[in-house]
Amino acid sequence: FQRDIECAKLLVLEANLTAEILEFCFEIASKAGVPVFFEPVSVSKSVRIVPFLSKVSYMSPNEAELKAIAAAASGQSNRSDVANDTQCLHSLGVKNVLVTRGKDGCQISIQGGRELMLPSLNVRVINVNGAGDCLVAGTLKALVENNLHSLEYAVSYGIAVACAAIQSASNVPEIKSTSEIDADALHVFSRRISM
């Protein structure tokens, strides 16, 4: 699979992988110039990324995962501020931190100081299982299709996919048409707020 990583537009890694596998994949991606998107999975597993923070292009923690990663990276266990935690990760090399905030949407922190909030859509919630995975999947799809340009739109697309998923009772939701997802993504994108 080394050749597959070397040819990828973007490599997605997640915290269920062992430290050895993460190290191996990061080494290949780094040498090939392939950006890495890291999904923390859970608070307890999220800290597996700490040795590799300088090689992360995108990360999508929720607030609890962000706090755990920043605490492990800084050695300060009493962290409680999202802005300080994202700056901690940026100082260690993480380029883009996408803090998922459930019904409140997603806060994007870009290395260099740009911060913005993308709101969620007001939809009827039936089942939240898999919503975070759908947000990441939609974000990845939009990033790759747009050659890694417009992170703001990619996350808007991810939010639209997640909102479609939570309206389904199924753990593997049937997503509406792409034209409806596109329209919802543009609605989210139009409501972004610089912080």
Short mmCIF file of N, CA and C in Angstrom, two decimals:
data_model
loop_
_atom_site.label_atom_id
_atom_site.label_comp_id
_atom_site.label_asym_id
_atom_site.label_seq_id
_atom_site.Cartn_x
_atom_site.Cartn_y
_atom_site.Cartn_z
N PHE A 1 0.81 -1.21 0.00
CA PHE A 1 0.00 0.00 0.00
C PHE A 1 0.84 1.27 0.00
N GLN A 2 2.15 1.16 0.04
CA GLN A 2 3.03 2.32 0.03
C GLN A 2 2.80 3.15 -1.23
N ARG A 3 2.70 2.48 -2.36
CA ARG A 3 2.49 3.20 -3.63
C ARG A 3 1.14 3.92 -3.63
N ASP A 4 0.12 3.30 -3.03
CA ASP A 4 -1.19 3.95 -2.94
C ASP A 4 -1.11 5.25 -2.16
N ILE A 5 -0.38 5.23 -1.05
CA ILE A 5 -0.21 6.45 -0.25
C ILE A 5 0.55 7.50 -1.05
N GLU A 6 1.60 7.10 -1.71
CA GLU A 6 2.43 8.04 -2.47
C GLU A 6 1.66 8.71 -3.60
N CYS A 7 0.65 8.04 -4.14
CA CYS A 7 -0.13 8.59 -5.26
C CYS A 7 -1.40 9.31 -4.82
N ALA A 8 -1.69 9.29 -3.54
CA ALA A 8 -2.96 9.86 -3.04
C ALA A 8 -2.94 11.38 -3.08
N LYS A 9 -4.12 11.97 -3.27
CA LYS A 9 -4.27 13.42 -3.13
C LYS A 9 -4.26 13.80 -1.66
N LEU A 10 -4.77 12.90 -0.82
CA LEU A 10 -4.93 13.14 0.60
C LEU A 10 -4.98 11.79 1.29
N LEU A 11 -4.28 11.66 2.41
CA LEU A 11 -4.29 10.43 3.19
C LEU A 11 -5.11 10.66 4.45
N VAL A 12 -6.05 9.76 4.73
CA VAL A 12 -6.87 9.84 5.92
C VAL A 12 -6.38 8.78 6.90
N LEU A 13 -6.03 9.23 8.10
CA LEU A 13 -5.62 8.32 9.17
C LEU A 13 -6.52 8.59 10.37
N GLU A 14 -6.71 7.55 11.19
CA GLU A 14 -7.54 7.71 12.37
C GLU A 14 -6.91 6.99 13.55
N ALA A 15 -7.39 7.35 14.74
CA ALA A 15 -6.75 6.95 15.98
C ALA A 15 -6.96 5.49 16.36
N ASN A 16 -7.72 4.72 15.59
CA ASN A 16 -7.80 3.28 15.85
C ASN A 16 -6.53 2.57 15.39
N LEU A 17 -5.71 3.25 14.61
CA LEU A 17 -4.45 2.66 14.14
C LEU A 17 -3.41 2.69 15.27
N THR A 18 -2.51 1.72 15.25
CA THR A 18 -1.45 1.68 16.26
C THR A 18 -0.42 2.77 15.99
N ALA A 19 0.37 3.08 16.99
CA ALA A 19 1.43 4.09 16.84
C ALA A 19 2.40 3.68 15.73
N GLU A 20 2.70 2.40 15.62
CA GLU A 20 3.63 1.92 14.60
C GLU A 20 3.07 2.15 13.19
N ILE A 21 1.80 1.85 13.01
CA ILE A 21 1.17 2.05 11.70
C ILE A 21 1.08 3.54 11.38
N LEU A 22 0.69 4.34 12.37
CA LEU A 22 0.64 5.79 12.16
C LEU A 22 2.00 6.31 11.73
N GLU A 23 3.05 5.91 12.43
CA GLU A 23 4.40 6.37 12.11
C GLU A 23 4.78 5.98 10.69
N PHE A 24 4.51 4.74 10.31
CA PHE A 24 4.84 4.25 8.98
C PHE A 24 4.10 5.06 7.91
N CYS A 25 2.80 5.28 8.11
CA CYS A 25 2.00 6.02 7.13
C CYS A 25 2.41 7.48 7.04
N PHE A 26 2.66 8.11 8.19
CA PHE A 26 3.10 9.50 8.18
C PHE A 26 4.45 9.65 7.46
N GLU A 27 5.34 8.68 7.66
CA GLU A 27 6.65 8.74 7.01
C GLU A 27 6.50 8.68 5.49
N ILE A 28 5.68 7.77 5.00
CA ILE A 28 5.46 7.66 3.56
C ILE A 28 4.82 8.93 3.01
N ALA A 29 3.76 9.38 3.66
CA ALA A 29 3.06 10.58 3.20
C ALA A 29 3.97 11.80 3.21
N SER A 30 4.77 11.94 4.26
CA SER A 30 5.67 13.08 4.37
C SER A 30 6.68 13.10 3.24
N LYS A 31 7.28 11.96 2.97
CA LYS A 31 8.28 11.87 1.89
C LYS A 31 7.66 12.14 0.52
N ALA A 32 6.39 11.75 0.35
CA ALA A 32 5.72 11.93 -0.94
C ALA A 32 5.01 13.28 -1.06
N GLY A 33 5.00 14.06 0.03
CA GLY A 33 4.32 15.35 0.00
C GLY A 33 2.81 15.24 -0.01
N VAL A 34 2.28 14.15 0.54
CA VAL A 34 0.84 13.93 0.59
C VAL A 34 0.29 14.48 1.91
N PRO A 35 -0.67 15.40 1.86
CA PRO A 35 -1.24 15.92 3.10
C PRO A 35 -2.03 14.85 3.83
N VAL A 36 -2.09 14.97 5.17
CA VAL A 36 -2.77 13.97 6.00
C VAL A 36 -3.92 14.62 6.76
N PHE A 37 -5.05 13.94 6.71
CA PHE A 37 -6.24 14.31 7.48
C PHE A 37 -6.36 13.28 8.61
N PHE A 38 -6.39 13.76 9.86
CA PHE A 38 -6.45 12.86 11.01
C PHE A 38 -7.79 12.98 11.72
N GLU A 39 -8.43 11.83 11.96
CA GLU A 39 -9.69 11.74 12.69
C GLU A 39 -9.42 11.11 14.05
N PRO A 40 -9.62 11.85 15.15
CA PRO A 40 -9.26 11.37 16.48
C PRO A 40 -10.06 10.19 17.04
N VAL A 41 -11.26 9.92 16.60
CA VAL A 41 -12.09 8.78 16.99
C VAL A 41 -12.70 8.90 18.38
N SER A 42 -11.87 9.09 19.41
CA SER A 42 -12.37 9.18 20.79
C SER A 42 -11.35 9.94 21.64
N VAL A 43 -11.78 10.38 22.81
CA VAL A 43 -10.88 11.12 23.70
C VAL A 43 -9.67 10.26 24.05
N SER A 44 -9.92 9.02 24.46
CA SER A 44 -8.81 8.18 24.91
C SER A 44 -7.82 7.84 23.79
N LYS A 45 -8.32 7.66 22.59
CA LYS A 45 -7.44 7.30 21.46
C LYS A 45 -6.82 8.52 20.78
N SER A 46 -7.44 9.68 20.95
CA SER A 46 -7.02 10.88 20.22
C SER A 46 -5.56 11.25 20.48
N VAL A 47 -5.05 10.98 21.67
CA VAL A 47 -3.69 11.39 22.02
C VAL A 47 -2.62 10.61 21.27
N ARG A 48 -3.00 9.58 20.54
CA ARG A 48 -2.03 8.82 19.73
C ARG A 48 -1.37 9.70 18.67
N ILE A 49 -1.99 10.82 18.36
CA ILE A 49 -1.47 11.70 17.31
C ILE A 49 -0.34 12.59 17.77
N VAL A 50 -0.17 12.75 19.08
CA VAL A 50 0.77 13.74 19.62
C VAL A 50 2.17 13.66 19.00
N PRO A 51 2.78 12.48 18.84
CA PRO A 51 4.13 12.46 18.25
C PRO A 51 4.19 12.90 16.78
N PHE A 52 3.03 12.99 16.14
CA PHE A 52 3.00 13.25 14.70
C PHE A 52 2.34 14.59 14.34
N LEU A 53 2.07 15.41 15.33
CA LEU A 53 1.33 16.65 15.08
C LEU A 53 1.95 17.52 13.99
N SER A 54 3.26 17.55 13.89
CA SER A 54 3.91 18.41 12.89
C SER A 54 3.64 17.95 11.46
N LYS A 55 3.07 16.76 11.30
CA LYS A 55 2.82 16.22 9.96
C LYS A 55 1.33 16.21 9.60
N VAL A 56 0.50 16.83 10.44
CA VAL A 56 -0.95 16.82 10.22
C VAL A 56 -1.36 18.07 9.46
N SER A 57 -2.04 17.86 8.33
CA SER A 57 -2.58 18.99 7.57
C SER A 57 -3.98 19.36 8.02
N TYR A 58 -4.79 18.36 8.36
CA TYR A 58 -6.17 18.57 8.80
C TYR A 58 -6.45 17.63 9.97
N MET A 59 -7.20 18.13 10.93
CA MET A 59 -7.60 17.33 12.08
C MET A 59 -9.02 17.72 12.43
N SER A 60 -9.85 16.73 12.82
CA SER A 60 -11.26 17.01 13.09
C SER A 60 -11.71 16.54 14.48
N PRO A 61 -11.14 17.11 15.54
CA PRO A 61 -11.57 16.70 16.88
C PRO A 61 -12.86 17.39 17.30
N ASN A 62 -13.59 16.74 18.23
CA ASN A 62 -14.63 17.49 18.92
C ASN A 62 -13.94 18.24 20.06
N GLU A 63 -14.66 19.00 20.84
CA GLU A 63 -14.02 19.82 21.87
C GLU A 63 -13.28 18.98 22.92
N ALA A 64 -13.85 17.85 23.32
CA ALA A 64 -13.20 17.00 24.33
C ALA A 64 -11.92 16.38 23.78
N GLU A 65 -11.94 15.94 22.52
CA GLU A 65 -10.74 15.38 21.90
C GLU A 65 -9.66 16.45 21.74
N LEU A 66 -10.07 17.66 21.33
CA LEU A 66 -9.13 18.78 21.20
C LEU A 66 -8.44 19.05 22.53
N LYS A 67 -9.21 19.11 23.59
CA LYS A 67 -8.66 19.38 24.92
C LYS A 67 -7.66 18.29 25.31
N ALA A 68 -8.00 17.03 25.07
CA ALA A 68 -7.11 15.91 25.42
C ALA A 68 -5.81 15.97 24.63
N ILE A 69 -5.89 16.25 23.34
CA ILE A 69 -4.69 16.31 22.50
C ILE A 69 -3.81 17.47 22.94
N ALA A 70 -4.40 18.65 23.13
CA ALA A 70 -3.62 19.82 23.55
C ALA A 70 -2.99 19.59 24.92
N ALA A 71 -3.71 18.96 25.83
CA ALA A 71 -3.16 18.68 27.17
C ALA A 71 -1.99 17.72 27.08
N ALA A 72 -2.14 16.66 26.29
CA ALA A 72 -1.06 15.69 26.14
C ALA A 72 0.16 16.31 25.45
N ALA A 73 -0.09 17.17 24.48
CA ALA A 73 1.01 17.79 23.74
C ALA A 73 1.74 18.84 24.56
N SER A 74 1.00 19.56 25.40
CA SER A 74 1.59 20.67 26.16
C SER A 74 2.02 20.27 27.57
N GLY A 75 1.50 19.15 28.06
CA GLY A 75 1.77 18.75 29.43
C GLY A 75 0.95 19.51 30.44
N GLN A 76 -0.06 20.25 29.98
CA GLN A 76 -0.93 21.02 30.87
C GLN A 76 -2.32 20.41 30.86
N SER A 77 -2.70 19.79 31.96
CA SER A 77 -3.97 19.06 32.00
C SER A 77 -5.19 19.94 32.25
N ASN A 78 -5.01 21.19 32.64
CA ASN A 78 -6.15 22.05 32.96
C ASN A 78 -6.55 22.96 31.80
N ARG A 79 -6.52 22.46 30.59
CA ARG A 79 -6.86 23.26 29.41
C ARG A 79 -8.37 23.31 29.25
N SER A 80 -8.90 24.47 28.87
CA SER A 80 -10.35 24.56 28.73
C SER A 80 -10.81 25.55 27.67
N ASP A 81 -9.91 26.10 26.91
CA ASP A 81 -10.26 27.13 25.95
C ASP A 81 -9.96 26.64 24.53
N VAL A 82 -10.99 26.59 23.69
CA VAL A 82 -10.83 26.08 22.33
C VAL A 82 -9.79 26.88 21.56
N ALA A 83 -9.83 28.20 21.64
CA ALA A 83 -8.87 29.03 20.89
C ALA A 83 -7.44 28.74 21.32
N ASN A 84 -7.19 28.65 22.62
CA ASN A 84 -5.84 28.34 23.10
C ASN A 84 -5.41 26.94 22.70
N ASP A 85 -6.35 25.99 22.73
CA ASP A 85 -6.02 24.62 22.36
C ASP A 85 -5.68 24.51 20.87
N THR A 86 -6.44 25.20 20.02
CA THR A 86 -6.12 25.16 18.59
C THR A 86 -4.79 25.84 18.32
N GLN A 87 -4.51 26.94 19.02
CA GLN A 87 -3.22 27.62 18.84
C GLN A 87 -2.06 26.73 19.30
N CYS A 88 -2.27 25.98 20.37
CA CYS A 88 -1.26 25.01 20.83
C CYS A 88 -0.94 24.02 19.71
N LEU A 89 -1.99 23.48 19.08
CA LEU A 89 -1.76 22.51 17.99
C LEU A 89 -1.10 23.17 16.79
N HIS A 90 -1.51 24.39 16.46
CA HIS A 90 -0.85 25.11 15.36
C HIS A 90 0.63 25.32 15.66
N SER A 91 0.96 25.66 16.90
CA SER A 91 2.36 25.89 17.25
C SER A 91 3.20 24.63 17.12
N LEU A 92 2.54 23.47 17.14
CA LEU A 92 3.24 22.20 16.98
C LEU A 92 3.17 21.67 15.55
N GLY A 93 2.58 22.48 14.64
CA GLY A 93 2.63 22.14 13.22
C GLY A 93 1.33 21.77 12.55
N VAL A 94 0.25 21.60 13.29
CA VAL A 94 -1.03 21.25 12.66
C VAL A 94 -1.52 22.46 11.87
N LYS A 95 -1.83 22.24 10.60
CA LYS A 95 -2.19 23.36 9.73
C LYS A 95 -3.65 23.80 9.89
N ASN A 96 -4.57 22.85 9.94
CA ASN A 96 -6.00 23.15 9.98
C ASN A 96 -6.69 22.29 11.04
N VAL A 97 -7.38 22.94 11.97
CA VAL A 97 -8.11 22.22 13.01
C VAL A 97 -9.59 22.51 12.82
N LEU A 98 -10.36 21.44 12.62
CA LEU A 98 -11.79 21.54 12.41
C LEU A 98 -12.47 21.02 13.67
N VAL A 99 -12.88 21.91 14.53
CA VAL A 99 -13.47 21.51 15.81
C VAL A 99 -14.96 21.28 15.61
N THR A 100 -15.38 20.02 15.68
CA THR A 100 -16.78 19.70 15.48
C THR A 100 -17.55 20.02 16.76
N ARG A 101 -18.70 20.68 16.59
CA ARG A 101 -19.45 21.16 17.75
C ARG A 101 -20.92 20.76 17.70
N GLY A 102 -21.18 19.58 17.14
CA GLY A 102 -22.54 19.05 17.12
C GLY A 102 -23.52 19.99 16.47
N LYS A 103 -24.63 20.27 17.17
CA LYS A 103 -25.69 21.11 16.61
C LYS A 103 -25.24 22.54 16.33
N ASP A 104 -24.09 22.93 16.87
CA ASP A 104 -23.58 24.29 16.64
C ASP A 104 -22.68 24.39 15.41
N GLY A 105 -22.41 23.28 14.74
CA GLY A 105 -21.62 23.32 13.51
C GLY A 105 -20.17 22.96 13.71
N CYS A 106 -19.30 23.71 13.06
CA CYS A 106 -17.87 23.40 13.08
C CYS A 106 -17.06 24.69 13.09
N GLN A 107 -16.12 24.75 14.00
CA GLN A 107 -15.20 25.89 14.08
C GLN A 107 -13.92 25.52 13.35
N ILE A 108 -13.51 26.36 12.42
CA ILE A 108 -12.29 26.11 11.65
C ILE A 108 -11.21 27.06 12.14
N SER A 109 -10.05 26.48 12.46
CA SER A 109 -8.89 27.28 12.85
C SER A 109 -7.76 26.95 11.88
N ILE A 110 -7.30 27.97 11.17
CA ILE A 110 -6.26 27.80 10.16
C ILE A 110 -4.97 28.40 10.68
N GLN A 111 -3.89 27.63 10.55
CA GLN A 111 -2.57 28.10 11.01
C GLN A 111 -2.29 29.47 10.39
N GLY A 112 -1.86 30.40 11.19
CA GLY A 112 -1.63 31.75 10.71
C GLY A 112 -2.66 32.72 11.26
N GLY A 113 -3.68 32.20 11.94
CA GLY A 113 -4.58 33.08 12.65
C GLY A 113 -6.01 33.18 12.17
N ARG A 114 -6.36 32.58 11.06
CA ARG A 114 -7.74 32.70 10.57
C ARG A 114 -8.66 31.74 11.32
N GLU A 115 -9.76 32.26 11.84
CA GLU A 115 -10.74 31.46 12.58
C GLU A 115 -12.12 31.79 12.03
N LEU A 116 -12.95 30.76 11.84
CA LEU A 116 -14.31 31.01 11.45
C LEU A 116 -15.22 29.90 11.94
N MET A 117 -16.49 30.20 11.99
CA MET A 117 -17.50 29.26 12.44
C MET A 117 -18.46 29.00 11.31
N LEU A 118 -18.71 27.72 11.05
CA LEU A 118 -19.71 27.33 10.07
C LEU A 118 -20.88 26.72 10.85
N PRO A 119 -22.06 27.31 10.73
CA PRO A 119 -23.20 26.82 11.51
C PRO A 119 -23.77 25.53 10.94
N SER A 120 -24.49 24.83 11.77
CA SER A 120 -25.21 23.65 11.31
C SER A 120 -26.52 24.10 10.67
N LEU A 121 -27.23 23.17 10.10
CA LEU A 121 -28.55 23.45 9.55
C LEU A 121 -29.60 23.11 10.61
N ASN A 122 -30.71 23.78 10.57
CA ASN A 122 -31.80 23.50 11.50
C ASN A 122 -32.64 22.37 10.91
N VAL A 123 -32.36 21.15 11.36
CA VAL A 123 -33.06 19.98 10.84
C VAL A 123 -33.63 19.15 12.00
N ARG A 124 -34.58 18.32 11.69
CA ARG A 124 -35.17 17.41 12.68
C ARG A 124 -34.19 16.25 12.90
N VAL A 125 -33.78 16.06 14.13
CA VAL A 125 -32.81 15.01 14.47
C VAL A 125 -33.56 13.73 14.81
N ILE A 126 -33.20 12.66 14.10
CA ILE A 126 -33.78 11.34 14.37
C ILE A 126 -32.74 10.42 14.99
N ASN A 127 -31.52 10.46 14.47
CA ASN A 127 -30.47 9.55 14.92
C ASN A 127 -29.11 10.19 14.65
N VAL A 128 -28.31 10.41 15.70
CA VAL A 128 -27.00 11.05 15.51
C VAL A 128 -25.87 10.07 15.26
N ASN A 129 -26.15 8.75 15.32
CA ASN A 129 -25.09 7.77 15.07
C ASN A 129 -24.48 7.98 13.69
N GLY A 130 -23.19 8.16 13.65
CA GLY A 130 -22.48 8.32 12.39
C GLY A 130 -22.44 9.74 11.86
N ALA A 131 -23.01 10.69 12.58
CA ALA A 131 -23.03 12.07 12.08
C ALA A 131 -21.62 12.62 11.91
N GLY A 132 -20.75 12.39 12.87
CA GLY A 132 -19.37 12.87 12.76
C GLY A 132 -18.63 12.23 11.61
N ASP A 133 -18.85 10.93 11.43
CA ASP A 133 -18.23 10.24 10.30
C ASP A 133 -18.72 10.80 8.97
N CYS A 134 -20.01 11.12 8.90
CA CYS A 134 -20.57 11.70 7.68
C CYS A 134 -20.01 13.10 7.43
N LEU A 135 -19.83 13.88 8.50
CA LEU A 135 -19.23 15.20 8.35
C LEU A 135 -17.82 15.08 7.76
N VAL A 136 -17.03 14.16 8.31
CA VAL A 136 -15.66 13.96 7.80
C VAL A 136 -15.70 13.46 6.36
N ALA A 137 -16.56 12.47 6.07
CA ALA A 137 -16.63 11.92 4.71
C ALA A 137 -17.02 12.99 3.70
N GLY A 138 -18.02 13.80 4.03
CA GLY A 138 -18.42 14.87 3.12
C GLY A 138 -17.33 15.90 2.93
N THR A 139 -16.64 16.25 4.02
CA THR A 139 -15.53 17.20 3.94
C THR A 139 -14.43 16.65 3.04
N LEU A 140 -14.08 15.38 3.23
CA LEU A 140 -13.03 14.75 2.42
C LEU A 140 -13.42 14.73 0.95
N LYS A 141 -14.65 14.36 0.66
CA LYS A 141 -15.13 14.32 -0.74
C LYS A 141 -14.95 15.68 -1.39
N ALA A 142 -15.41 16.72 -0.70
CA ALA A 142 -15.33 18.07 -1.27
C ALA A 142 -13.88 18.54 -1.38
N LEU A 143 -13.06 18.21 -0.40
CA LEU A 143 -11.64 18.60 -0.49
C LEU A 143 -10.97 17.96 -1.70
N VAL A 144 -11.14 16.66 -1.84
CA VAL A 144 -10.48 15.93 -2.93
C VAL A 144 -11.02 16.36 -4.29
N GLU A 145 -12.32 16.54 -4.40
CA GLU A 145 -12.90 16.95 -5.68
C GLU A 145 -12.47 18.36 -6.08
N ASN A 146 -12.11 19.19 -5.11
CA ASN A 146 -11.69 20.56 -5.39
C ASN A 146 -10.19 20.74 -5.24
N ASN A 147 -9.44 19.64 -5.38
CA ASN A 147 -7.97 19.67 -5.30
C ASN A 147 -7.46 20.39 -4.05
N LEU A 148 -8.11 20.12 -2.93
CA LEU A 148 -7.72 20.61 -1.61
C LEU A 148 -7.88 22.13 -1.46
N HIS A 149 -8.66 22.75 -2.35
CA HIS A 149 -8.95 24.17 -2.25
C HIS A 149 -10.27 24.36 -1.50
N SER A 150 -10.47 25.52 -0.96
CA SER A 150 -11.68 25.93 -0.26
C SER A 150 -12.08 24.98 0.87
N LEU A 151 -11.28 25.02 1.91
CA LEU A 151 -11.60 24.27 3.12
C LEU A 151 -12.96 24.68 3.67
N GLU A 152 -13.26 25.96 3.60
CA GLU A 152 -14.55 26.45 4.11
C GLU A 152 -15.72 25.78 3.40
N TYR A 153 -15.65 25.68 2.08
CA TYR A 153 -16.73 25.02 1.35
C TYR A 153 -16.74 23.52 1.65
N ALA A 154 -15.58 22.90 1.74
CA ALA A 154 -15.51 21.46 2.01
C ALA A 154 -16.18 21.13 3.34
N VAL A 155 -15.92 21.93 4.37
CA VAL A 155 -16.55 21.68 5.67
C VAL A 155 -18.04 21.98 5.59
N SER A 156 -18.43 22.98 4.83
CA SER A 156 -19.86 23.26 4.62
C SER A 156 -20.55 22.05 4.00
N TYR A 157 -19.88 21.44 3.04
CA TYR A 157 -20.41 20.24 2.40
C TYR A 157 -20.50 19.10 3.42
N GLY A 158 -19.48 18.96 4.25
CA GLY A 158 -19.50 17.93 5.29
C GLY A 158 -20.65 18.13 6.26
N ILE A 159 -20.89 19.37 6.65
CA ILE A 159 -22.02 19.67 7.54
C ILE A 159 -23.34 19.30 6.86
N ALA A 160 -23.47 19.59 5.59
CA ALA A 160 -24.69 19.25 4.86
C ALA A 160 -24.90 17.73 4.82
N VAL A 161 -23.84 16.98 4.61
CA VAL A 161 -23.94 15.51 4.61
C VAL A 161 -24.33 15.01 6.00
N ALA A 162 -23.70 15.55 7.04
CA ALA A 162 -24.02 15.14 8.41
C ALA A 162 -25.47 15.45 8.75
N CYS A 163 -25.94 16.61 8.33
CA CYS A 163 -27.33 16.98 8.60
C CYS A 163 -28.31 16.07 7.86
N ALA A 164 -27.95 15.64 6.67
CA ALA A 164 -28.79 14.67 5.96
C ALA A 164 -28.80 13.34 6.71
N ALA A 165 -27.66 12.95 7.24
CA ALA A 165 -27.56 11.67 7.94
C ALA A 165 -28.38 11.64 9.22
N ILE A 166 -28.40 12.71 9.98
CA ILE A 166 -29.10 12.69 11.27
C ILE A 166 -30.62 12.73 11.11
N GLN A 167 -31.08 12.91 9.89
CA GLN A 167 -32.51 12.87 9.63
C GLN A 167 -33.00 11.46 9.28
N SER A 168 -32.10 10.49 9.36
CA SER A 168 -32.40 9.10 9.03
C SER A 168 -32.34 8.24 10.28
N ALA A 169 -33.21 7.26 10.37
CA ALA A 169 -33.20 6.32 11.50
C ALA A 169 -32.12 5.25 11.33
N SER A 170 -31.63 5.09 10.14
CA SER A 170 -30.65 4.05 9.84
C SER A 170 -29.24 4.44 10.29
N ASN A 171 -28.47 3.46 10.76
CA ASN A 171 -27.07 3.73 11.09
C ASN A 171 -26.23 3.95 9.84
N VAL A 172 -26.70 3.46 8.72
CA VAL A 172 -26.08 3.74 7.42
C VAL A 172 -27.13 4.52 6.64
N PRO A 173 -27.09 5.83 6.77
CA PRO A 173 -28.18 6.63 6.22
C PRO A 173 -28.19 6.68 4.70
N GLU A 174 -29.39 6.81 4.18
CA GLU A 174 -29.55 7.05 2.76
C GLU A 174 -29.46 8.55 2.57
N ILE A 175 -28.48 9.00 1.84
CA ILE A 175 -28.26 10.44 1.65
C ILE A 175 -29.10 10.93 0.48
N LYS A 176 -29.64 12.14 0.63
CA LYS A 176 -30.45 12.71 -0.43
C LYS A 176 -29.60 12.97 -1.68
N SER A 177 -30.21 13.49 -2.67
CA SER A 177 -29.52 13.75 -3.93
C SER A 177 -28.36 14.73 -3.72
N THR A 178 -27.37 14.61 -4.58
CA THR A 178 -26.22 15.50 -4.46
C THR A 178 -26.61 16.96 -4.70
N SER A 179 -27.64 17.19 -5.50
CA SER A 179 -28.05 18.58 -5.73
C SER A 179 -28.62 19.19 -4.44
N GLU A 180 -29.32 18.40 -3.64
CA GLU A 180 -29.82 18.90 -2.36
C GLU A 180 -28.68 19.11 -1.37
N ILE A 181 -27.71 18.22 -1.37
CA ILE A 181 -26.53 18.38 -0.51
C ILE A 181 -25.78 19.65 -0.93
N ASP A 182 -25.59 19.83 -2.24
CA ASP A 182 -24.92 21.04 -2.73
C ASP A 182 -25.64 22.31 -2.28
N ALA A 183 -26.97 22.31 -2.39
CA ALA A 183 -27.75 23.48 -1.98
C ALA A 183 -27.61 23.73 -0.48
N ASP A 184 -27.67 22.66 0.32
CA ASP A 184 -27.49 22.82 1.76
C ASP A 184 -26.08 23.30 2.10
N ALA A 185 -25.09 22.79 1.38
CA ALA A 185 -23.70 23.21 1.61
C ALA A 185 -23.54 24.70 1.31
N LEU A 186 -24.13 25.17 0.24
CA LEU A 186 -24.05 26.59 -0.09
C LEU A 186 -24.76 27.44 0.95
N HIS A 187 -25.86 26.91 1.51
CA HIS A 187 -26.57 27.63 2.57
C HIS A 187 -25.67 27.75 3.80
N VAL A 188 -25.01 26.67 4.21
CA VAL A 188 -24.09 26.71 5.34
C VAL A 188 -22.96 27.69 5.05
N PHE A 189 -22.37 27.55 3.87
CA PHE A 189 -21.22 28.40 3.46
C PHE A 189 -21.60 29.88 3.51
N SER A 190 -22.82 30.21 3.08
CA SER A 190 -23.24 31.62 3.05
C SER A 190 -23.43 32.19 4.45
N ARG A 191 -23.52 31.32 5.47
CA ARG A 191 -23.76 31.79 6.83
C ARG A 191 -22.50 31.71 7.70
N ARG A 192 -21.34 31.50 7.08
CA ARG A 192 -20.09 31.41 7.85
C ARG A 192 -19.79 32.73 8.54
N ILE A 193 -19.14 32.62 9.69
CA ILE A 193 -18.85 33.80 10.50
C ILE A 193 -17.37 33.83 10.81
N SER A 194 -16.68 34.91 10.42
CA SER A 194 -15.28 35.08 10.81
C SER A 194 -15.23 35.44 12.28
N MET A 195 -14.22 34.90 12.96
CA MET A 195 -14.11 35.12 14.40
C MET A 195 -12.90 36.00 14.71
#
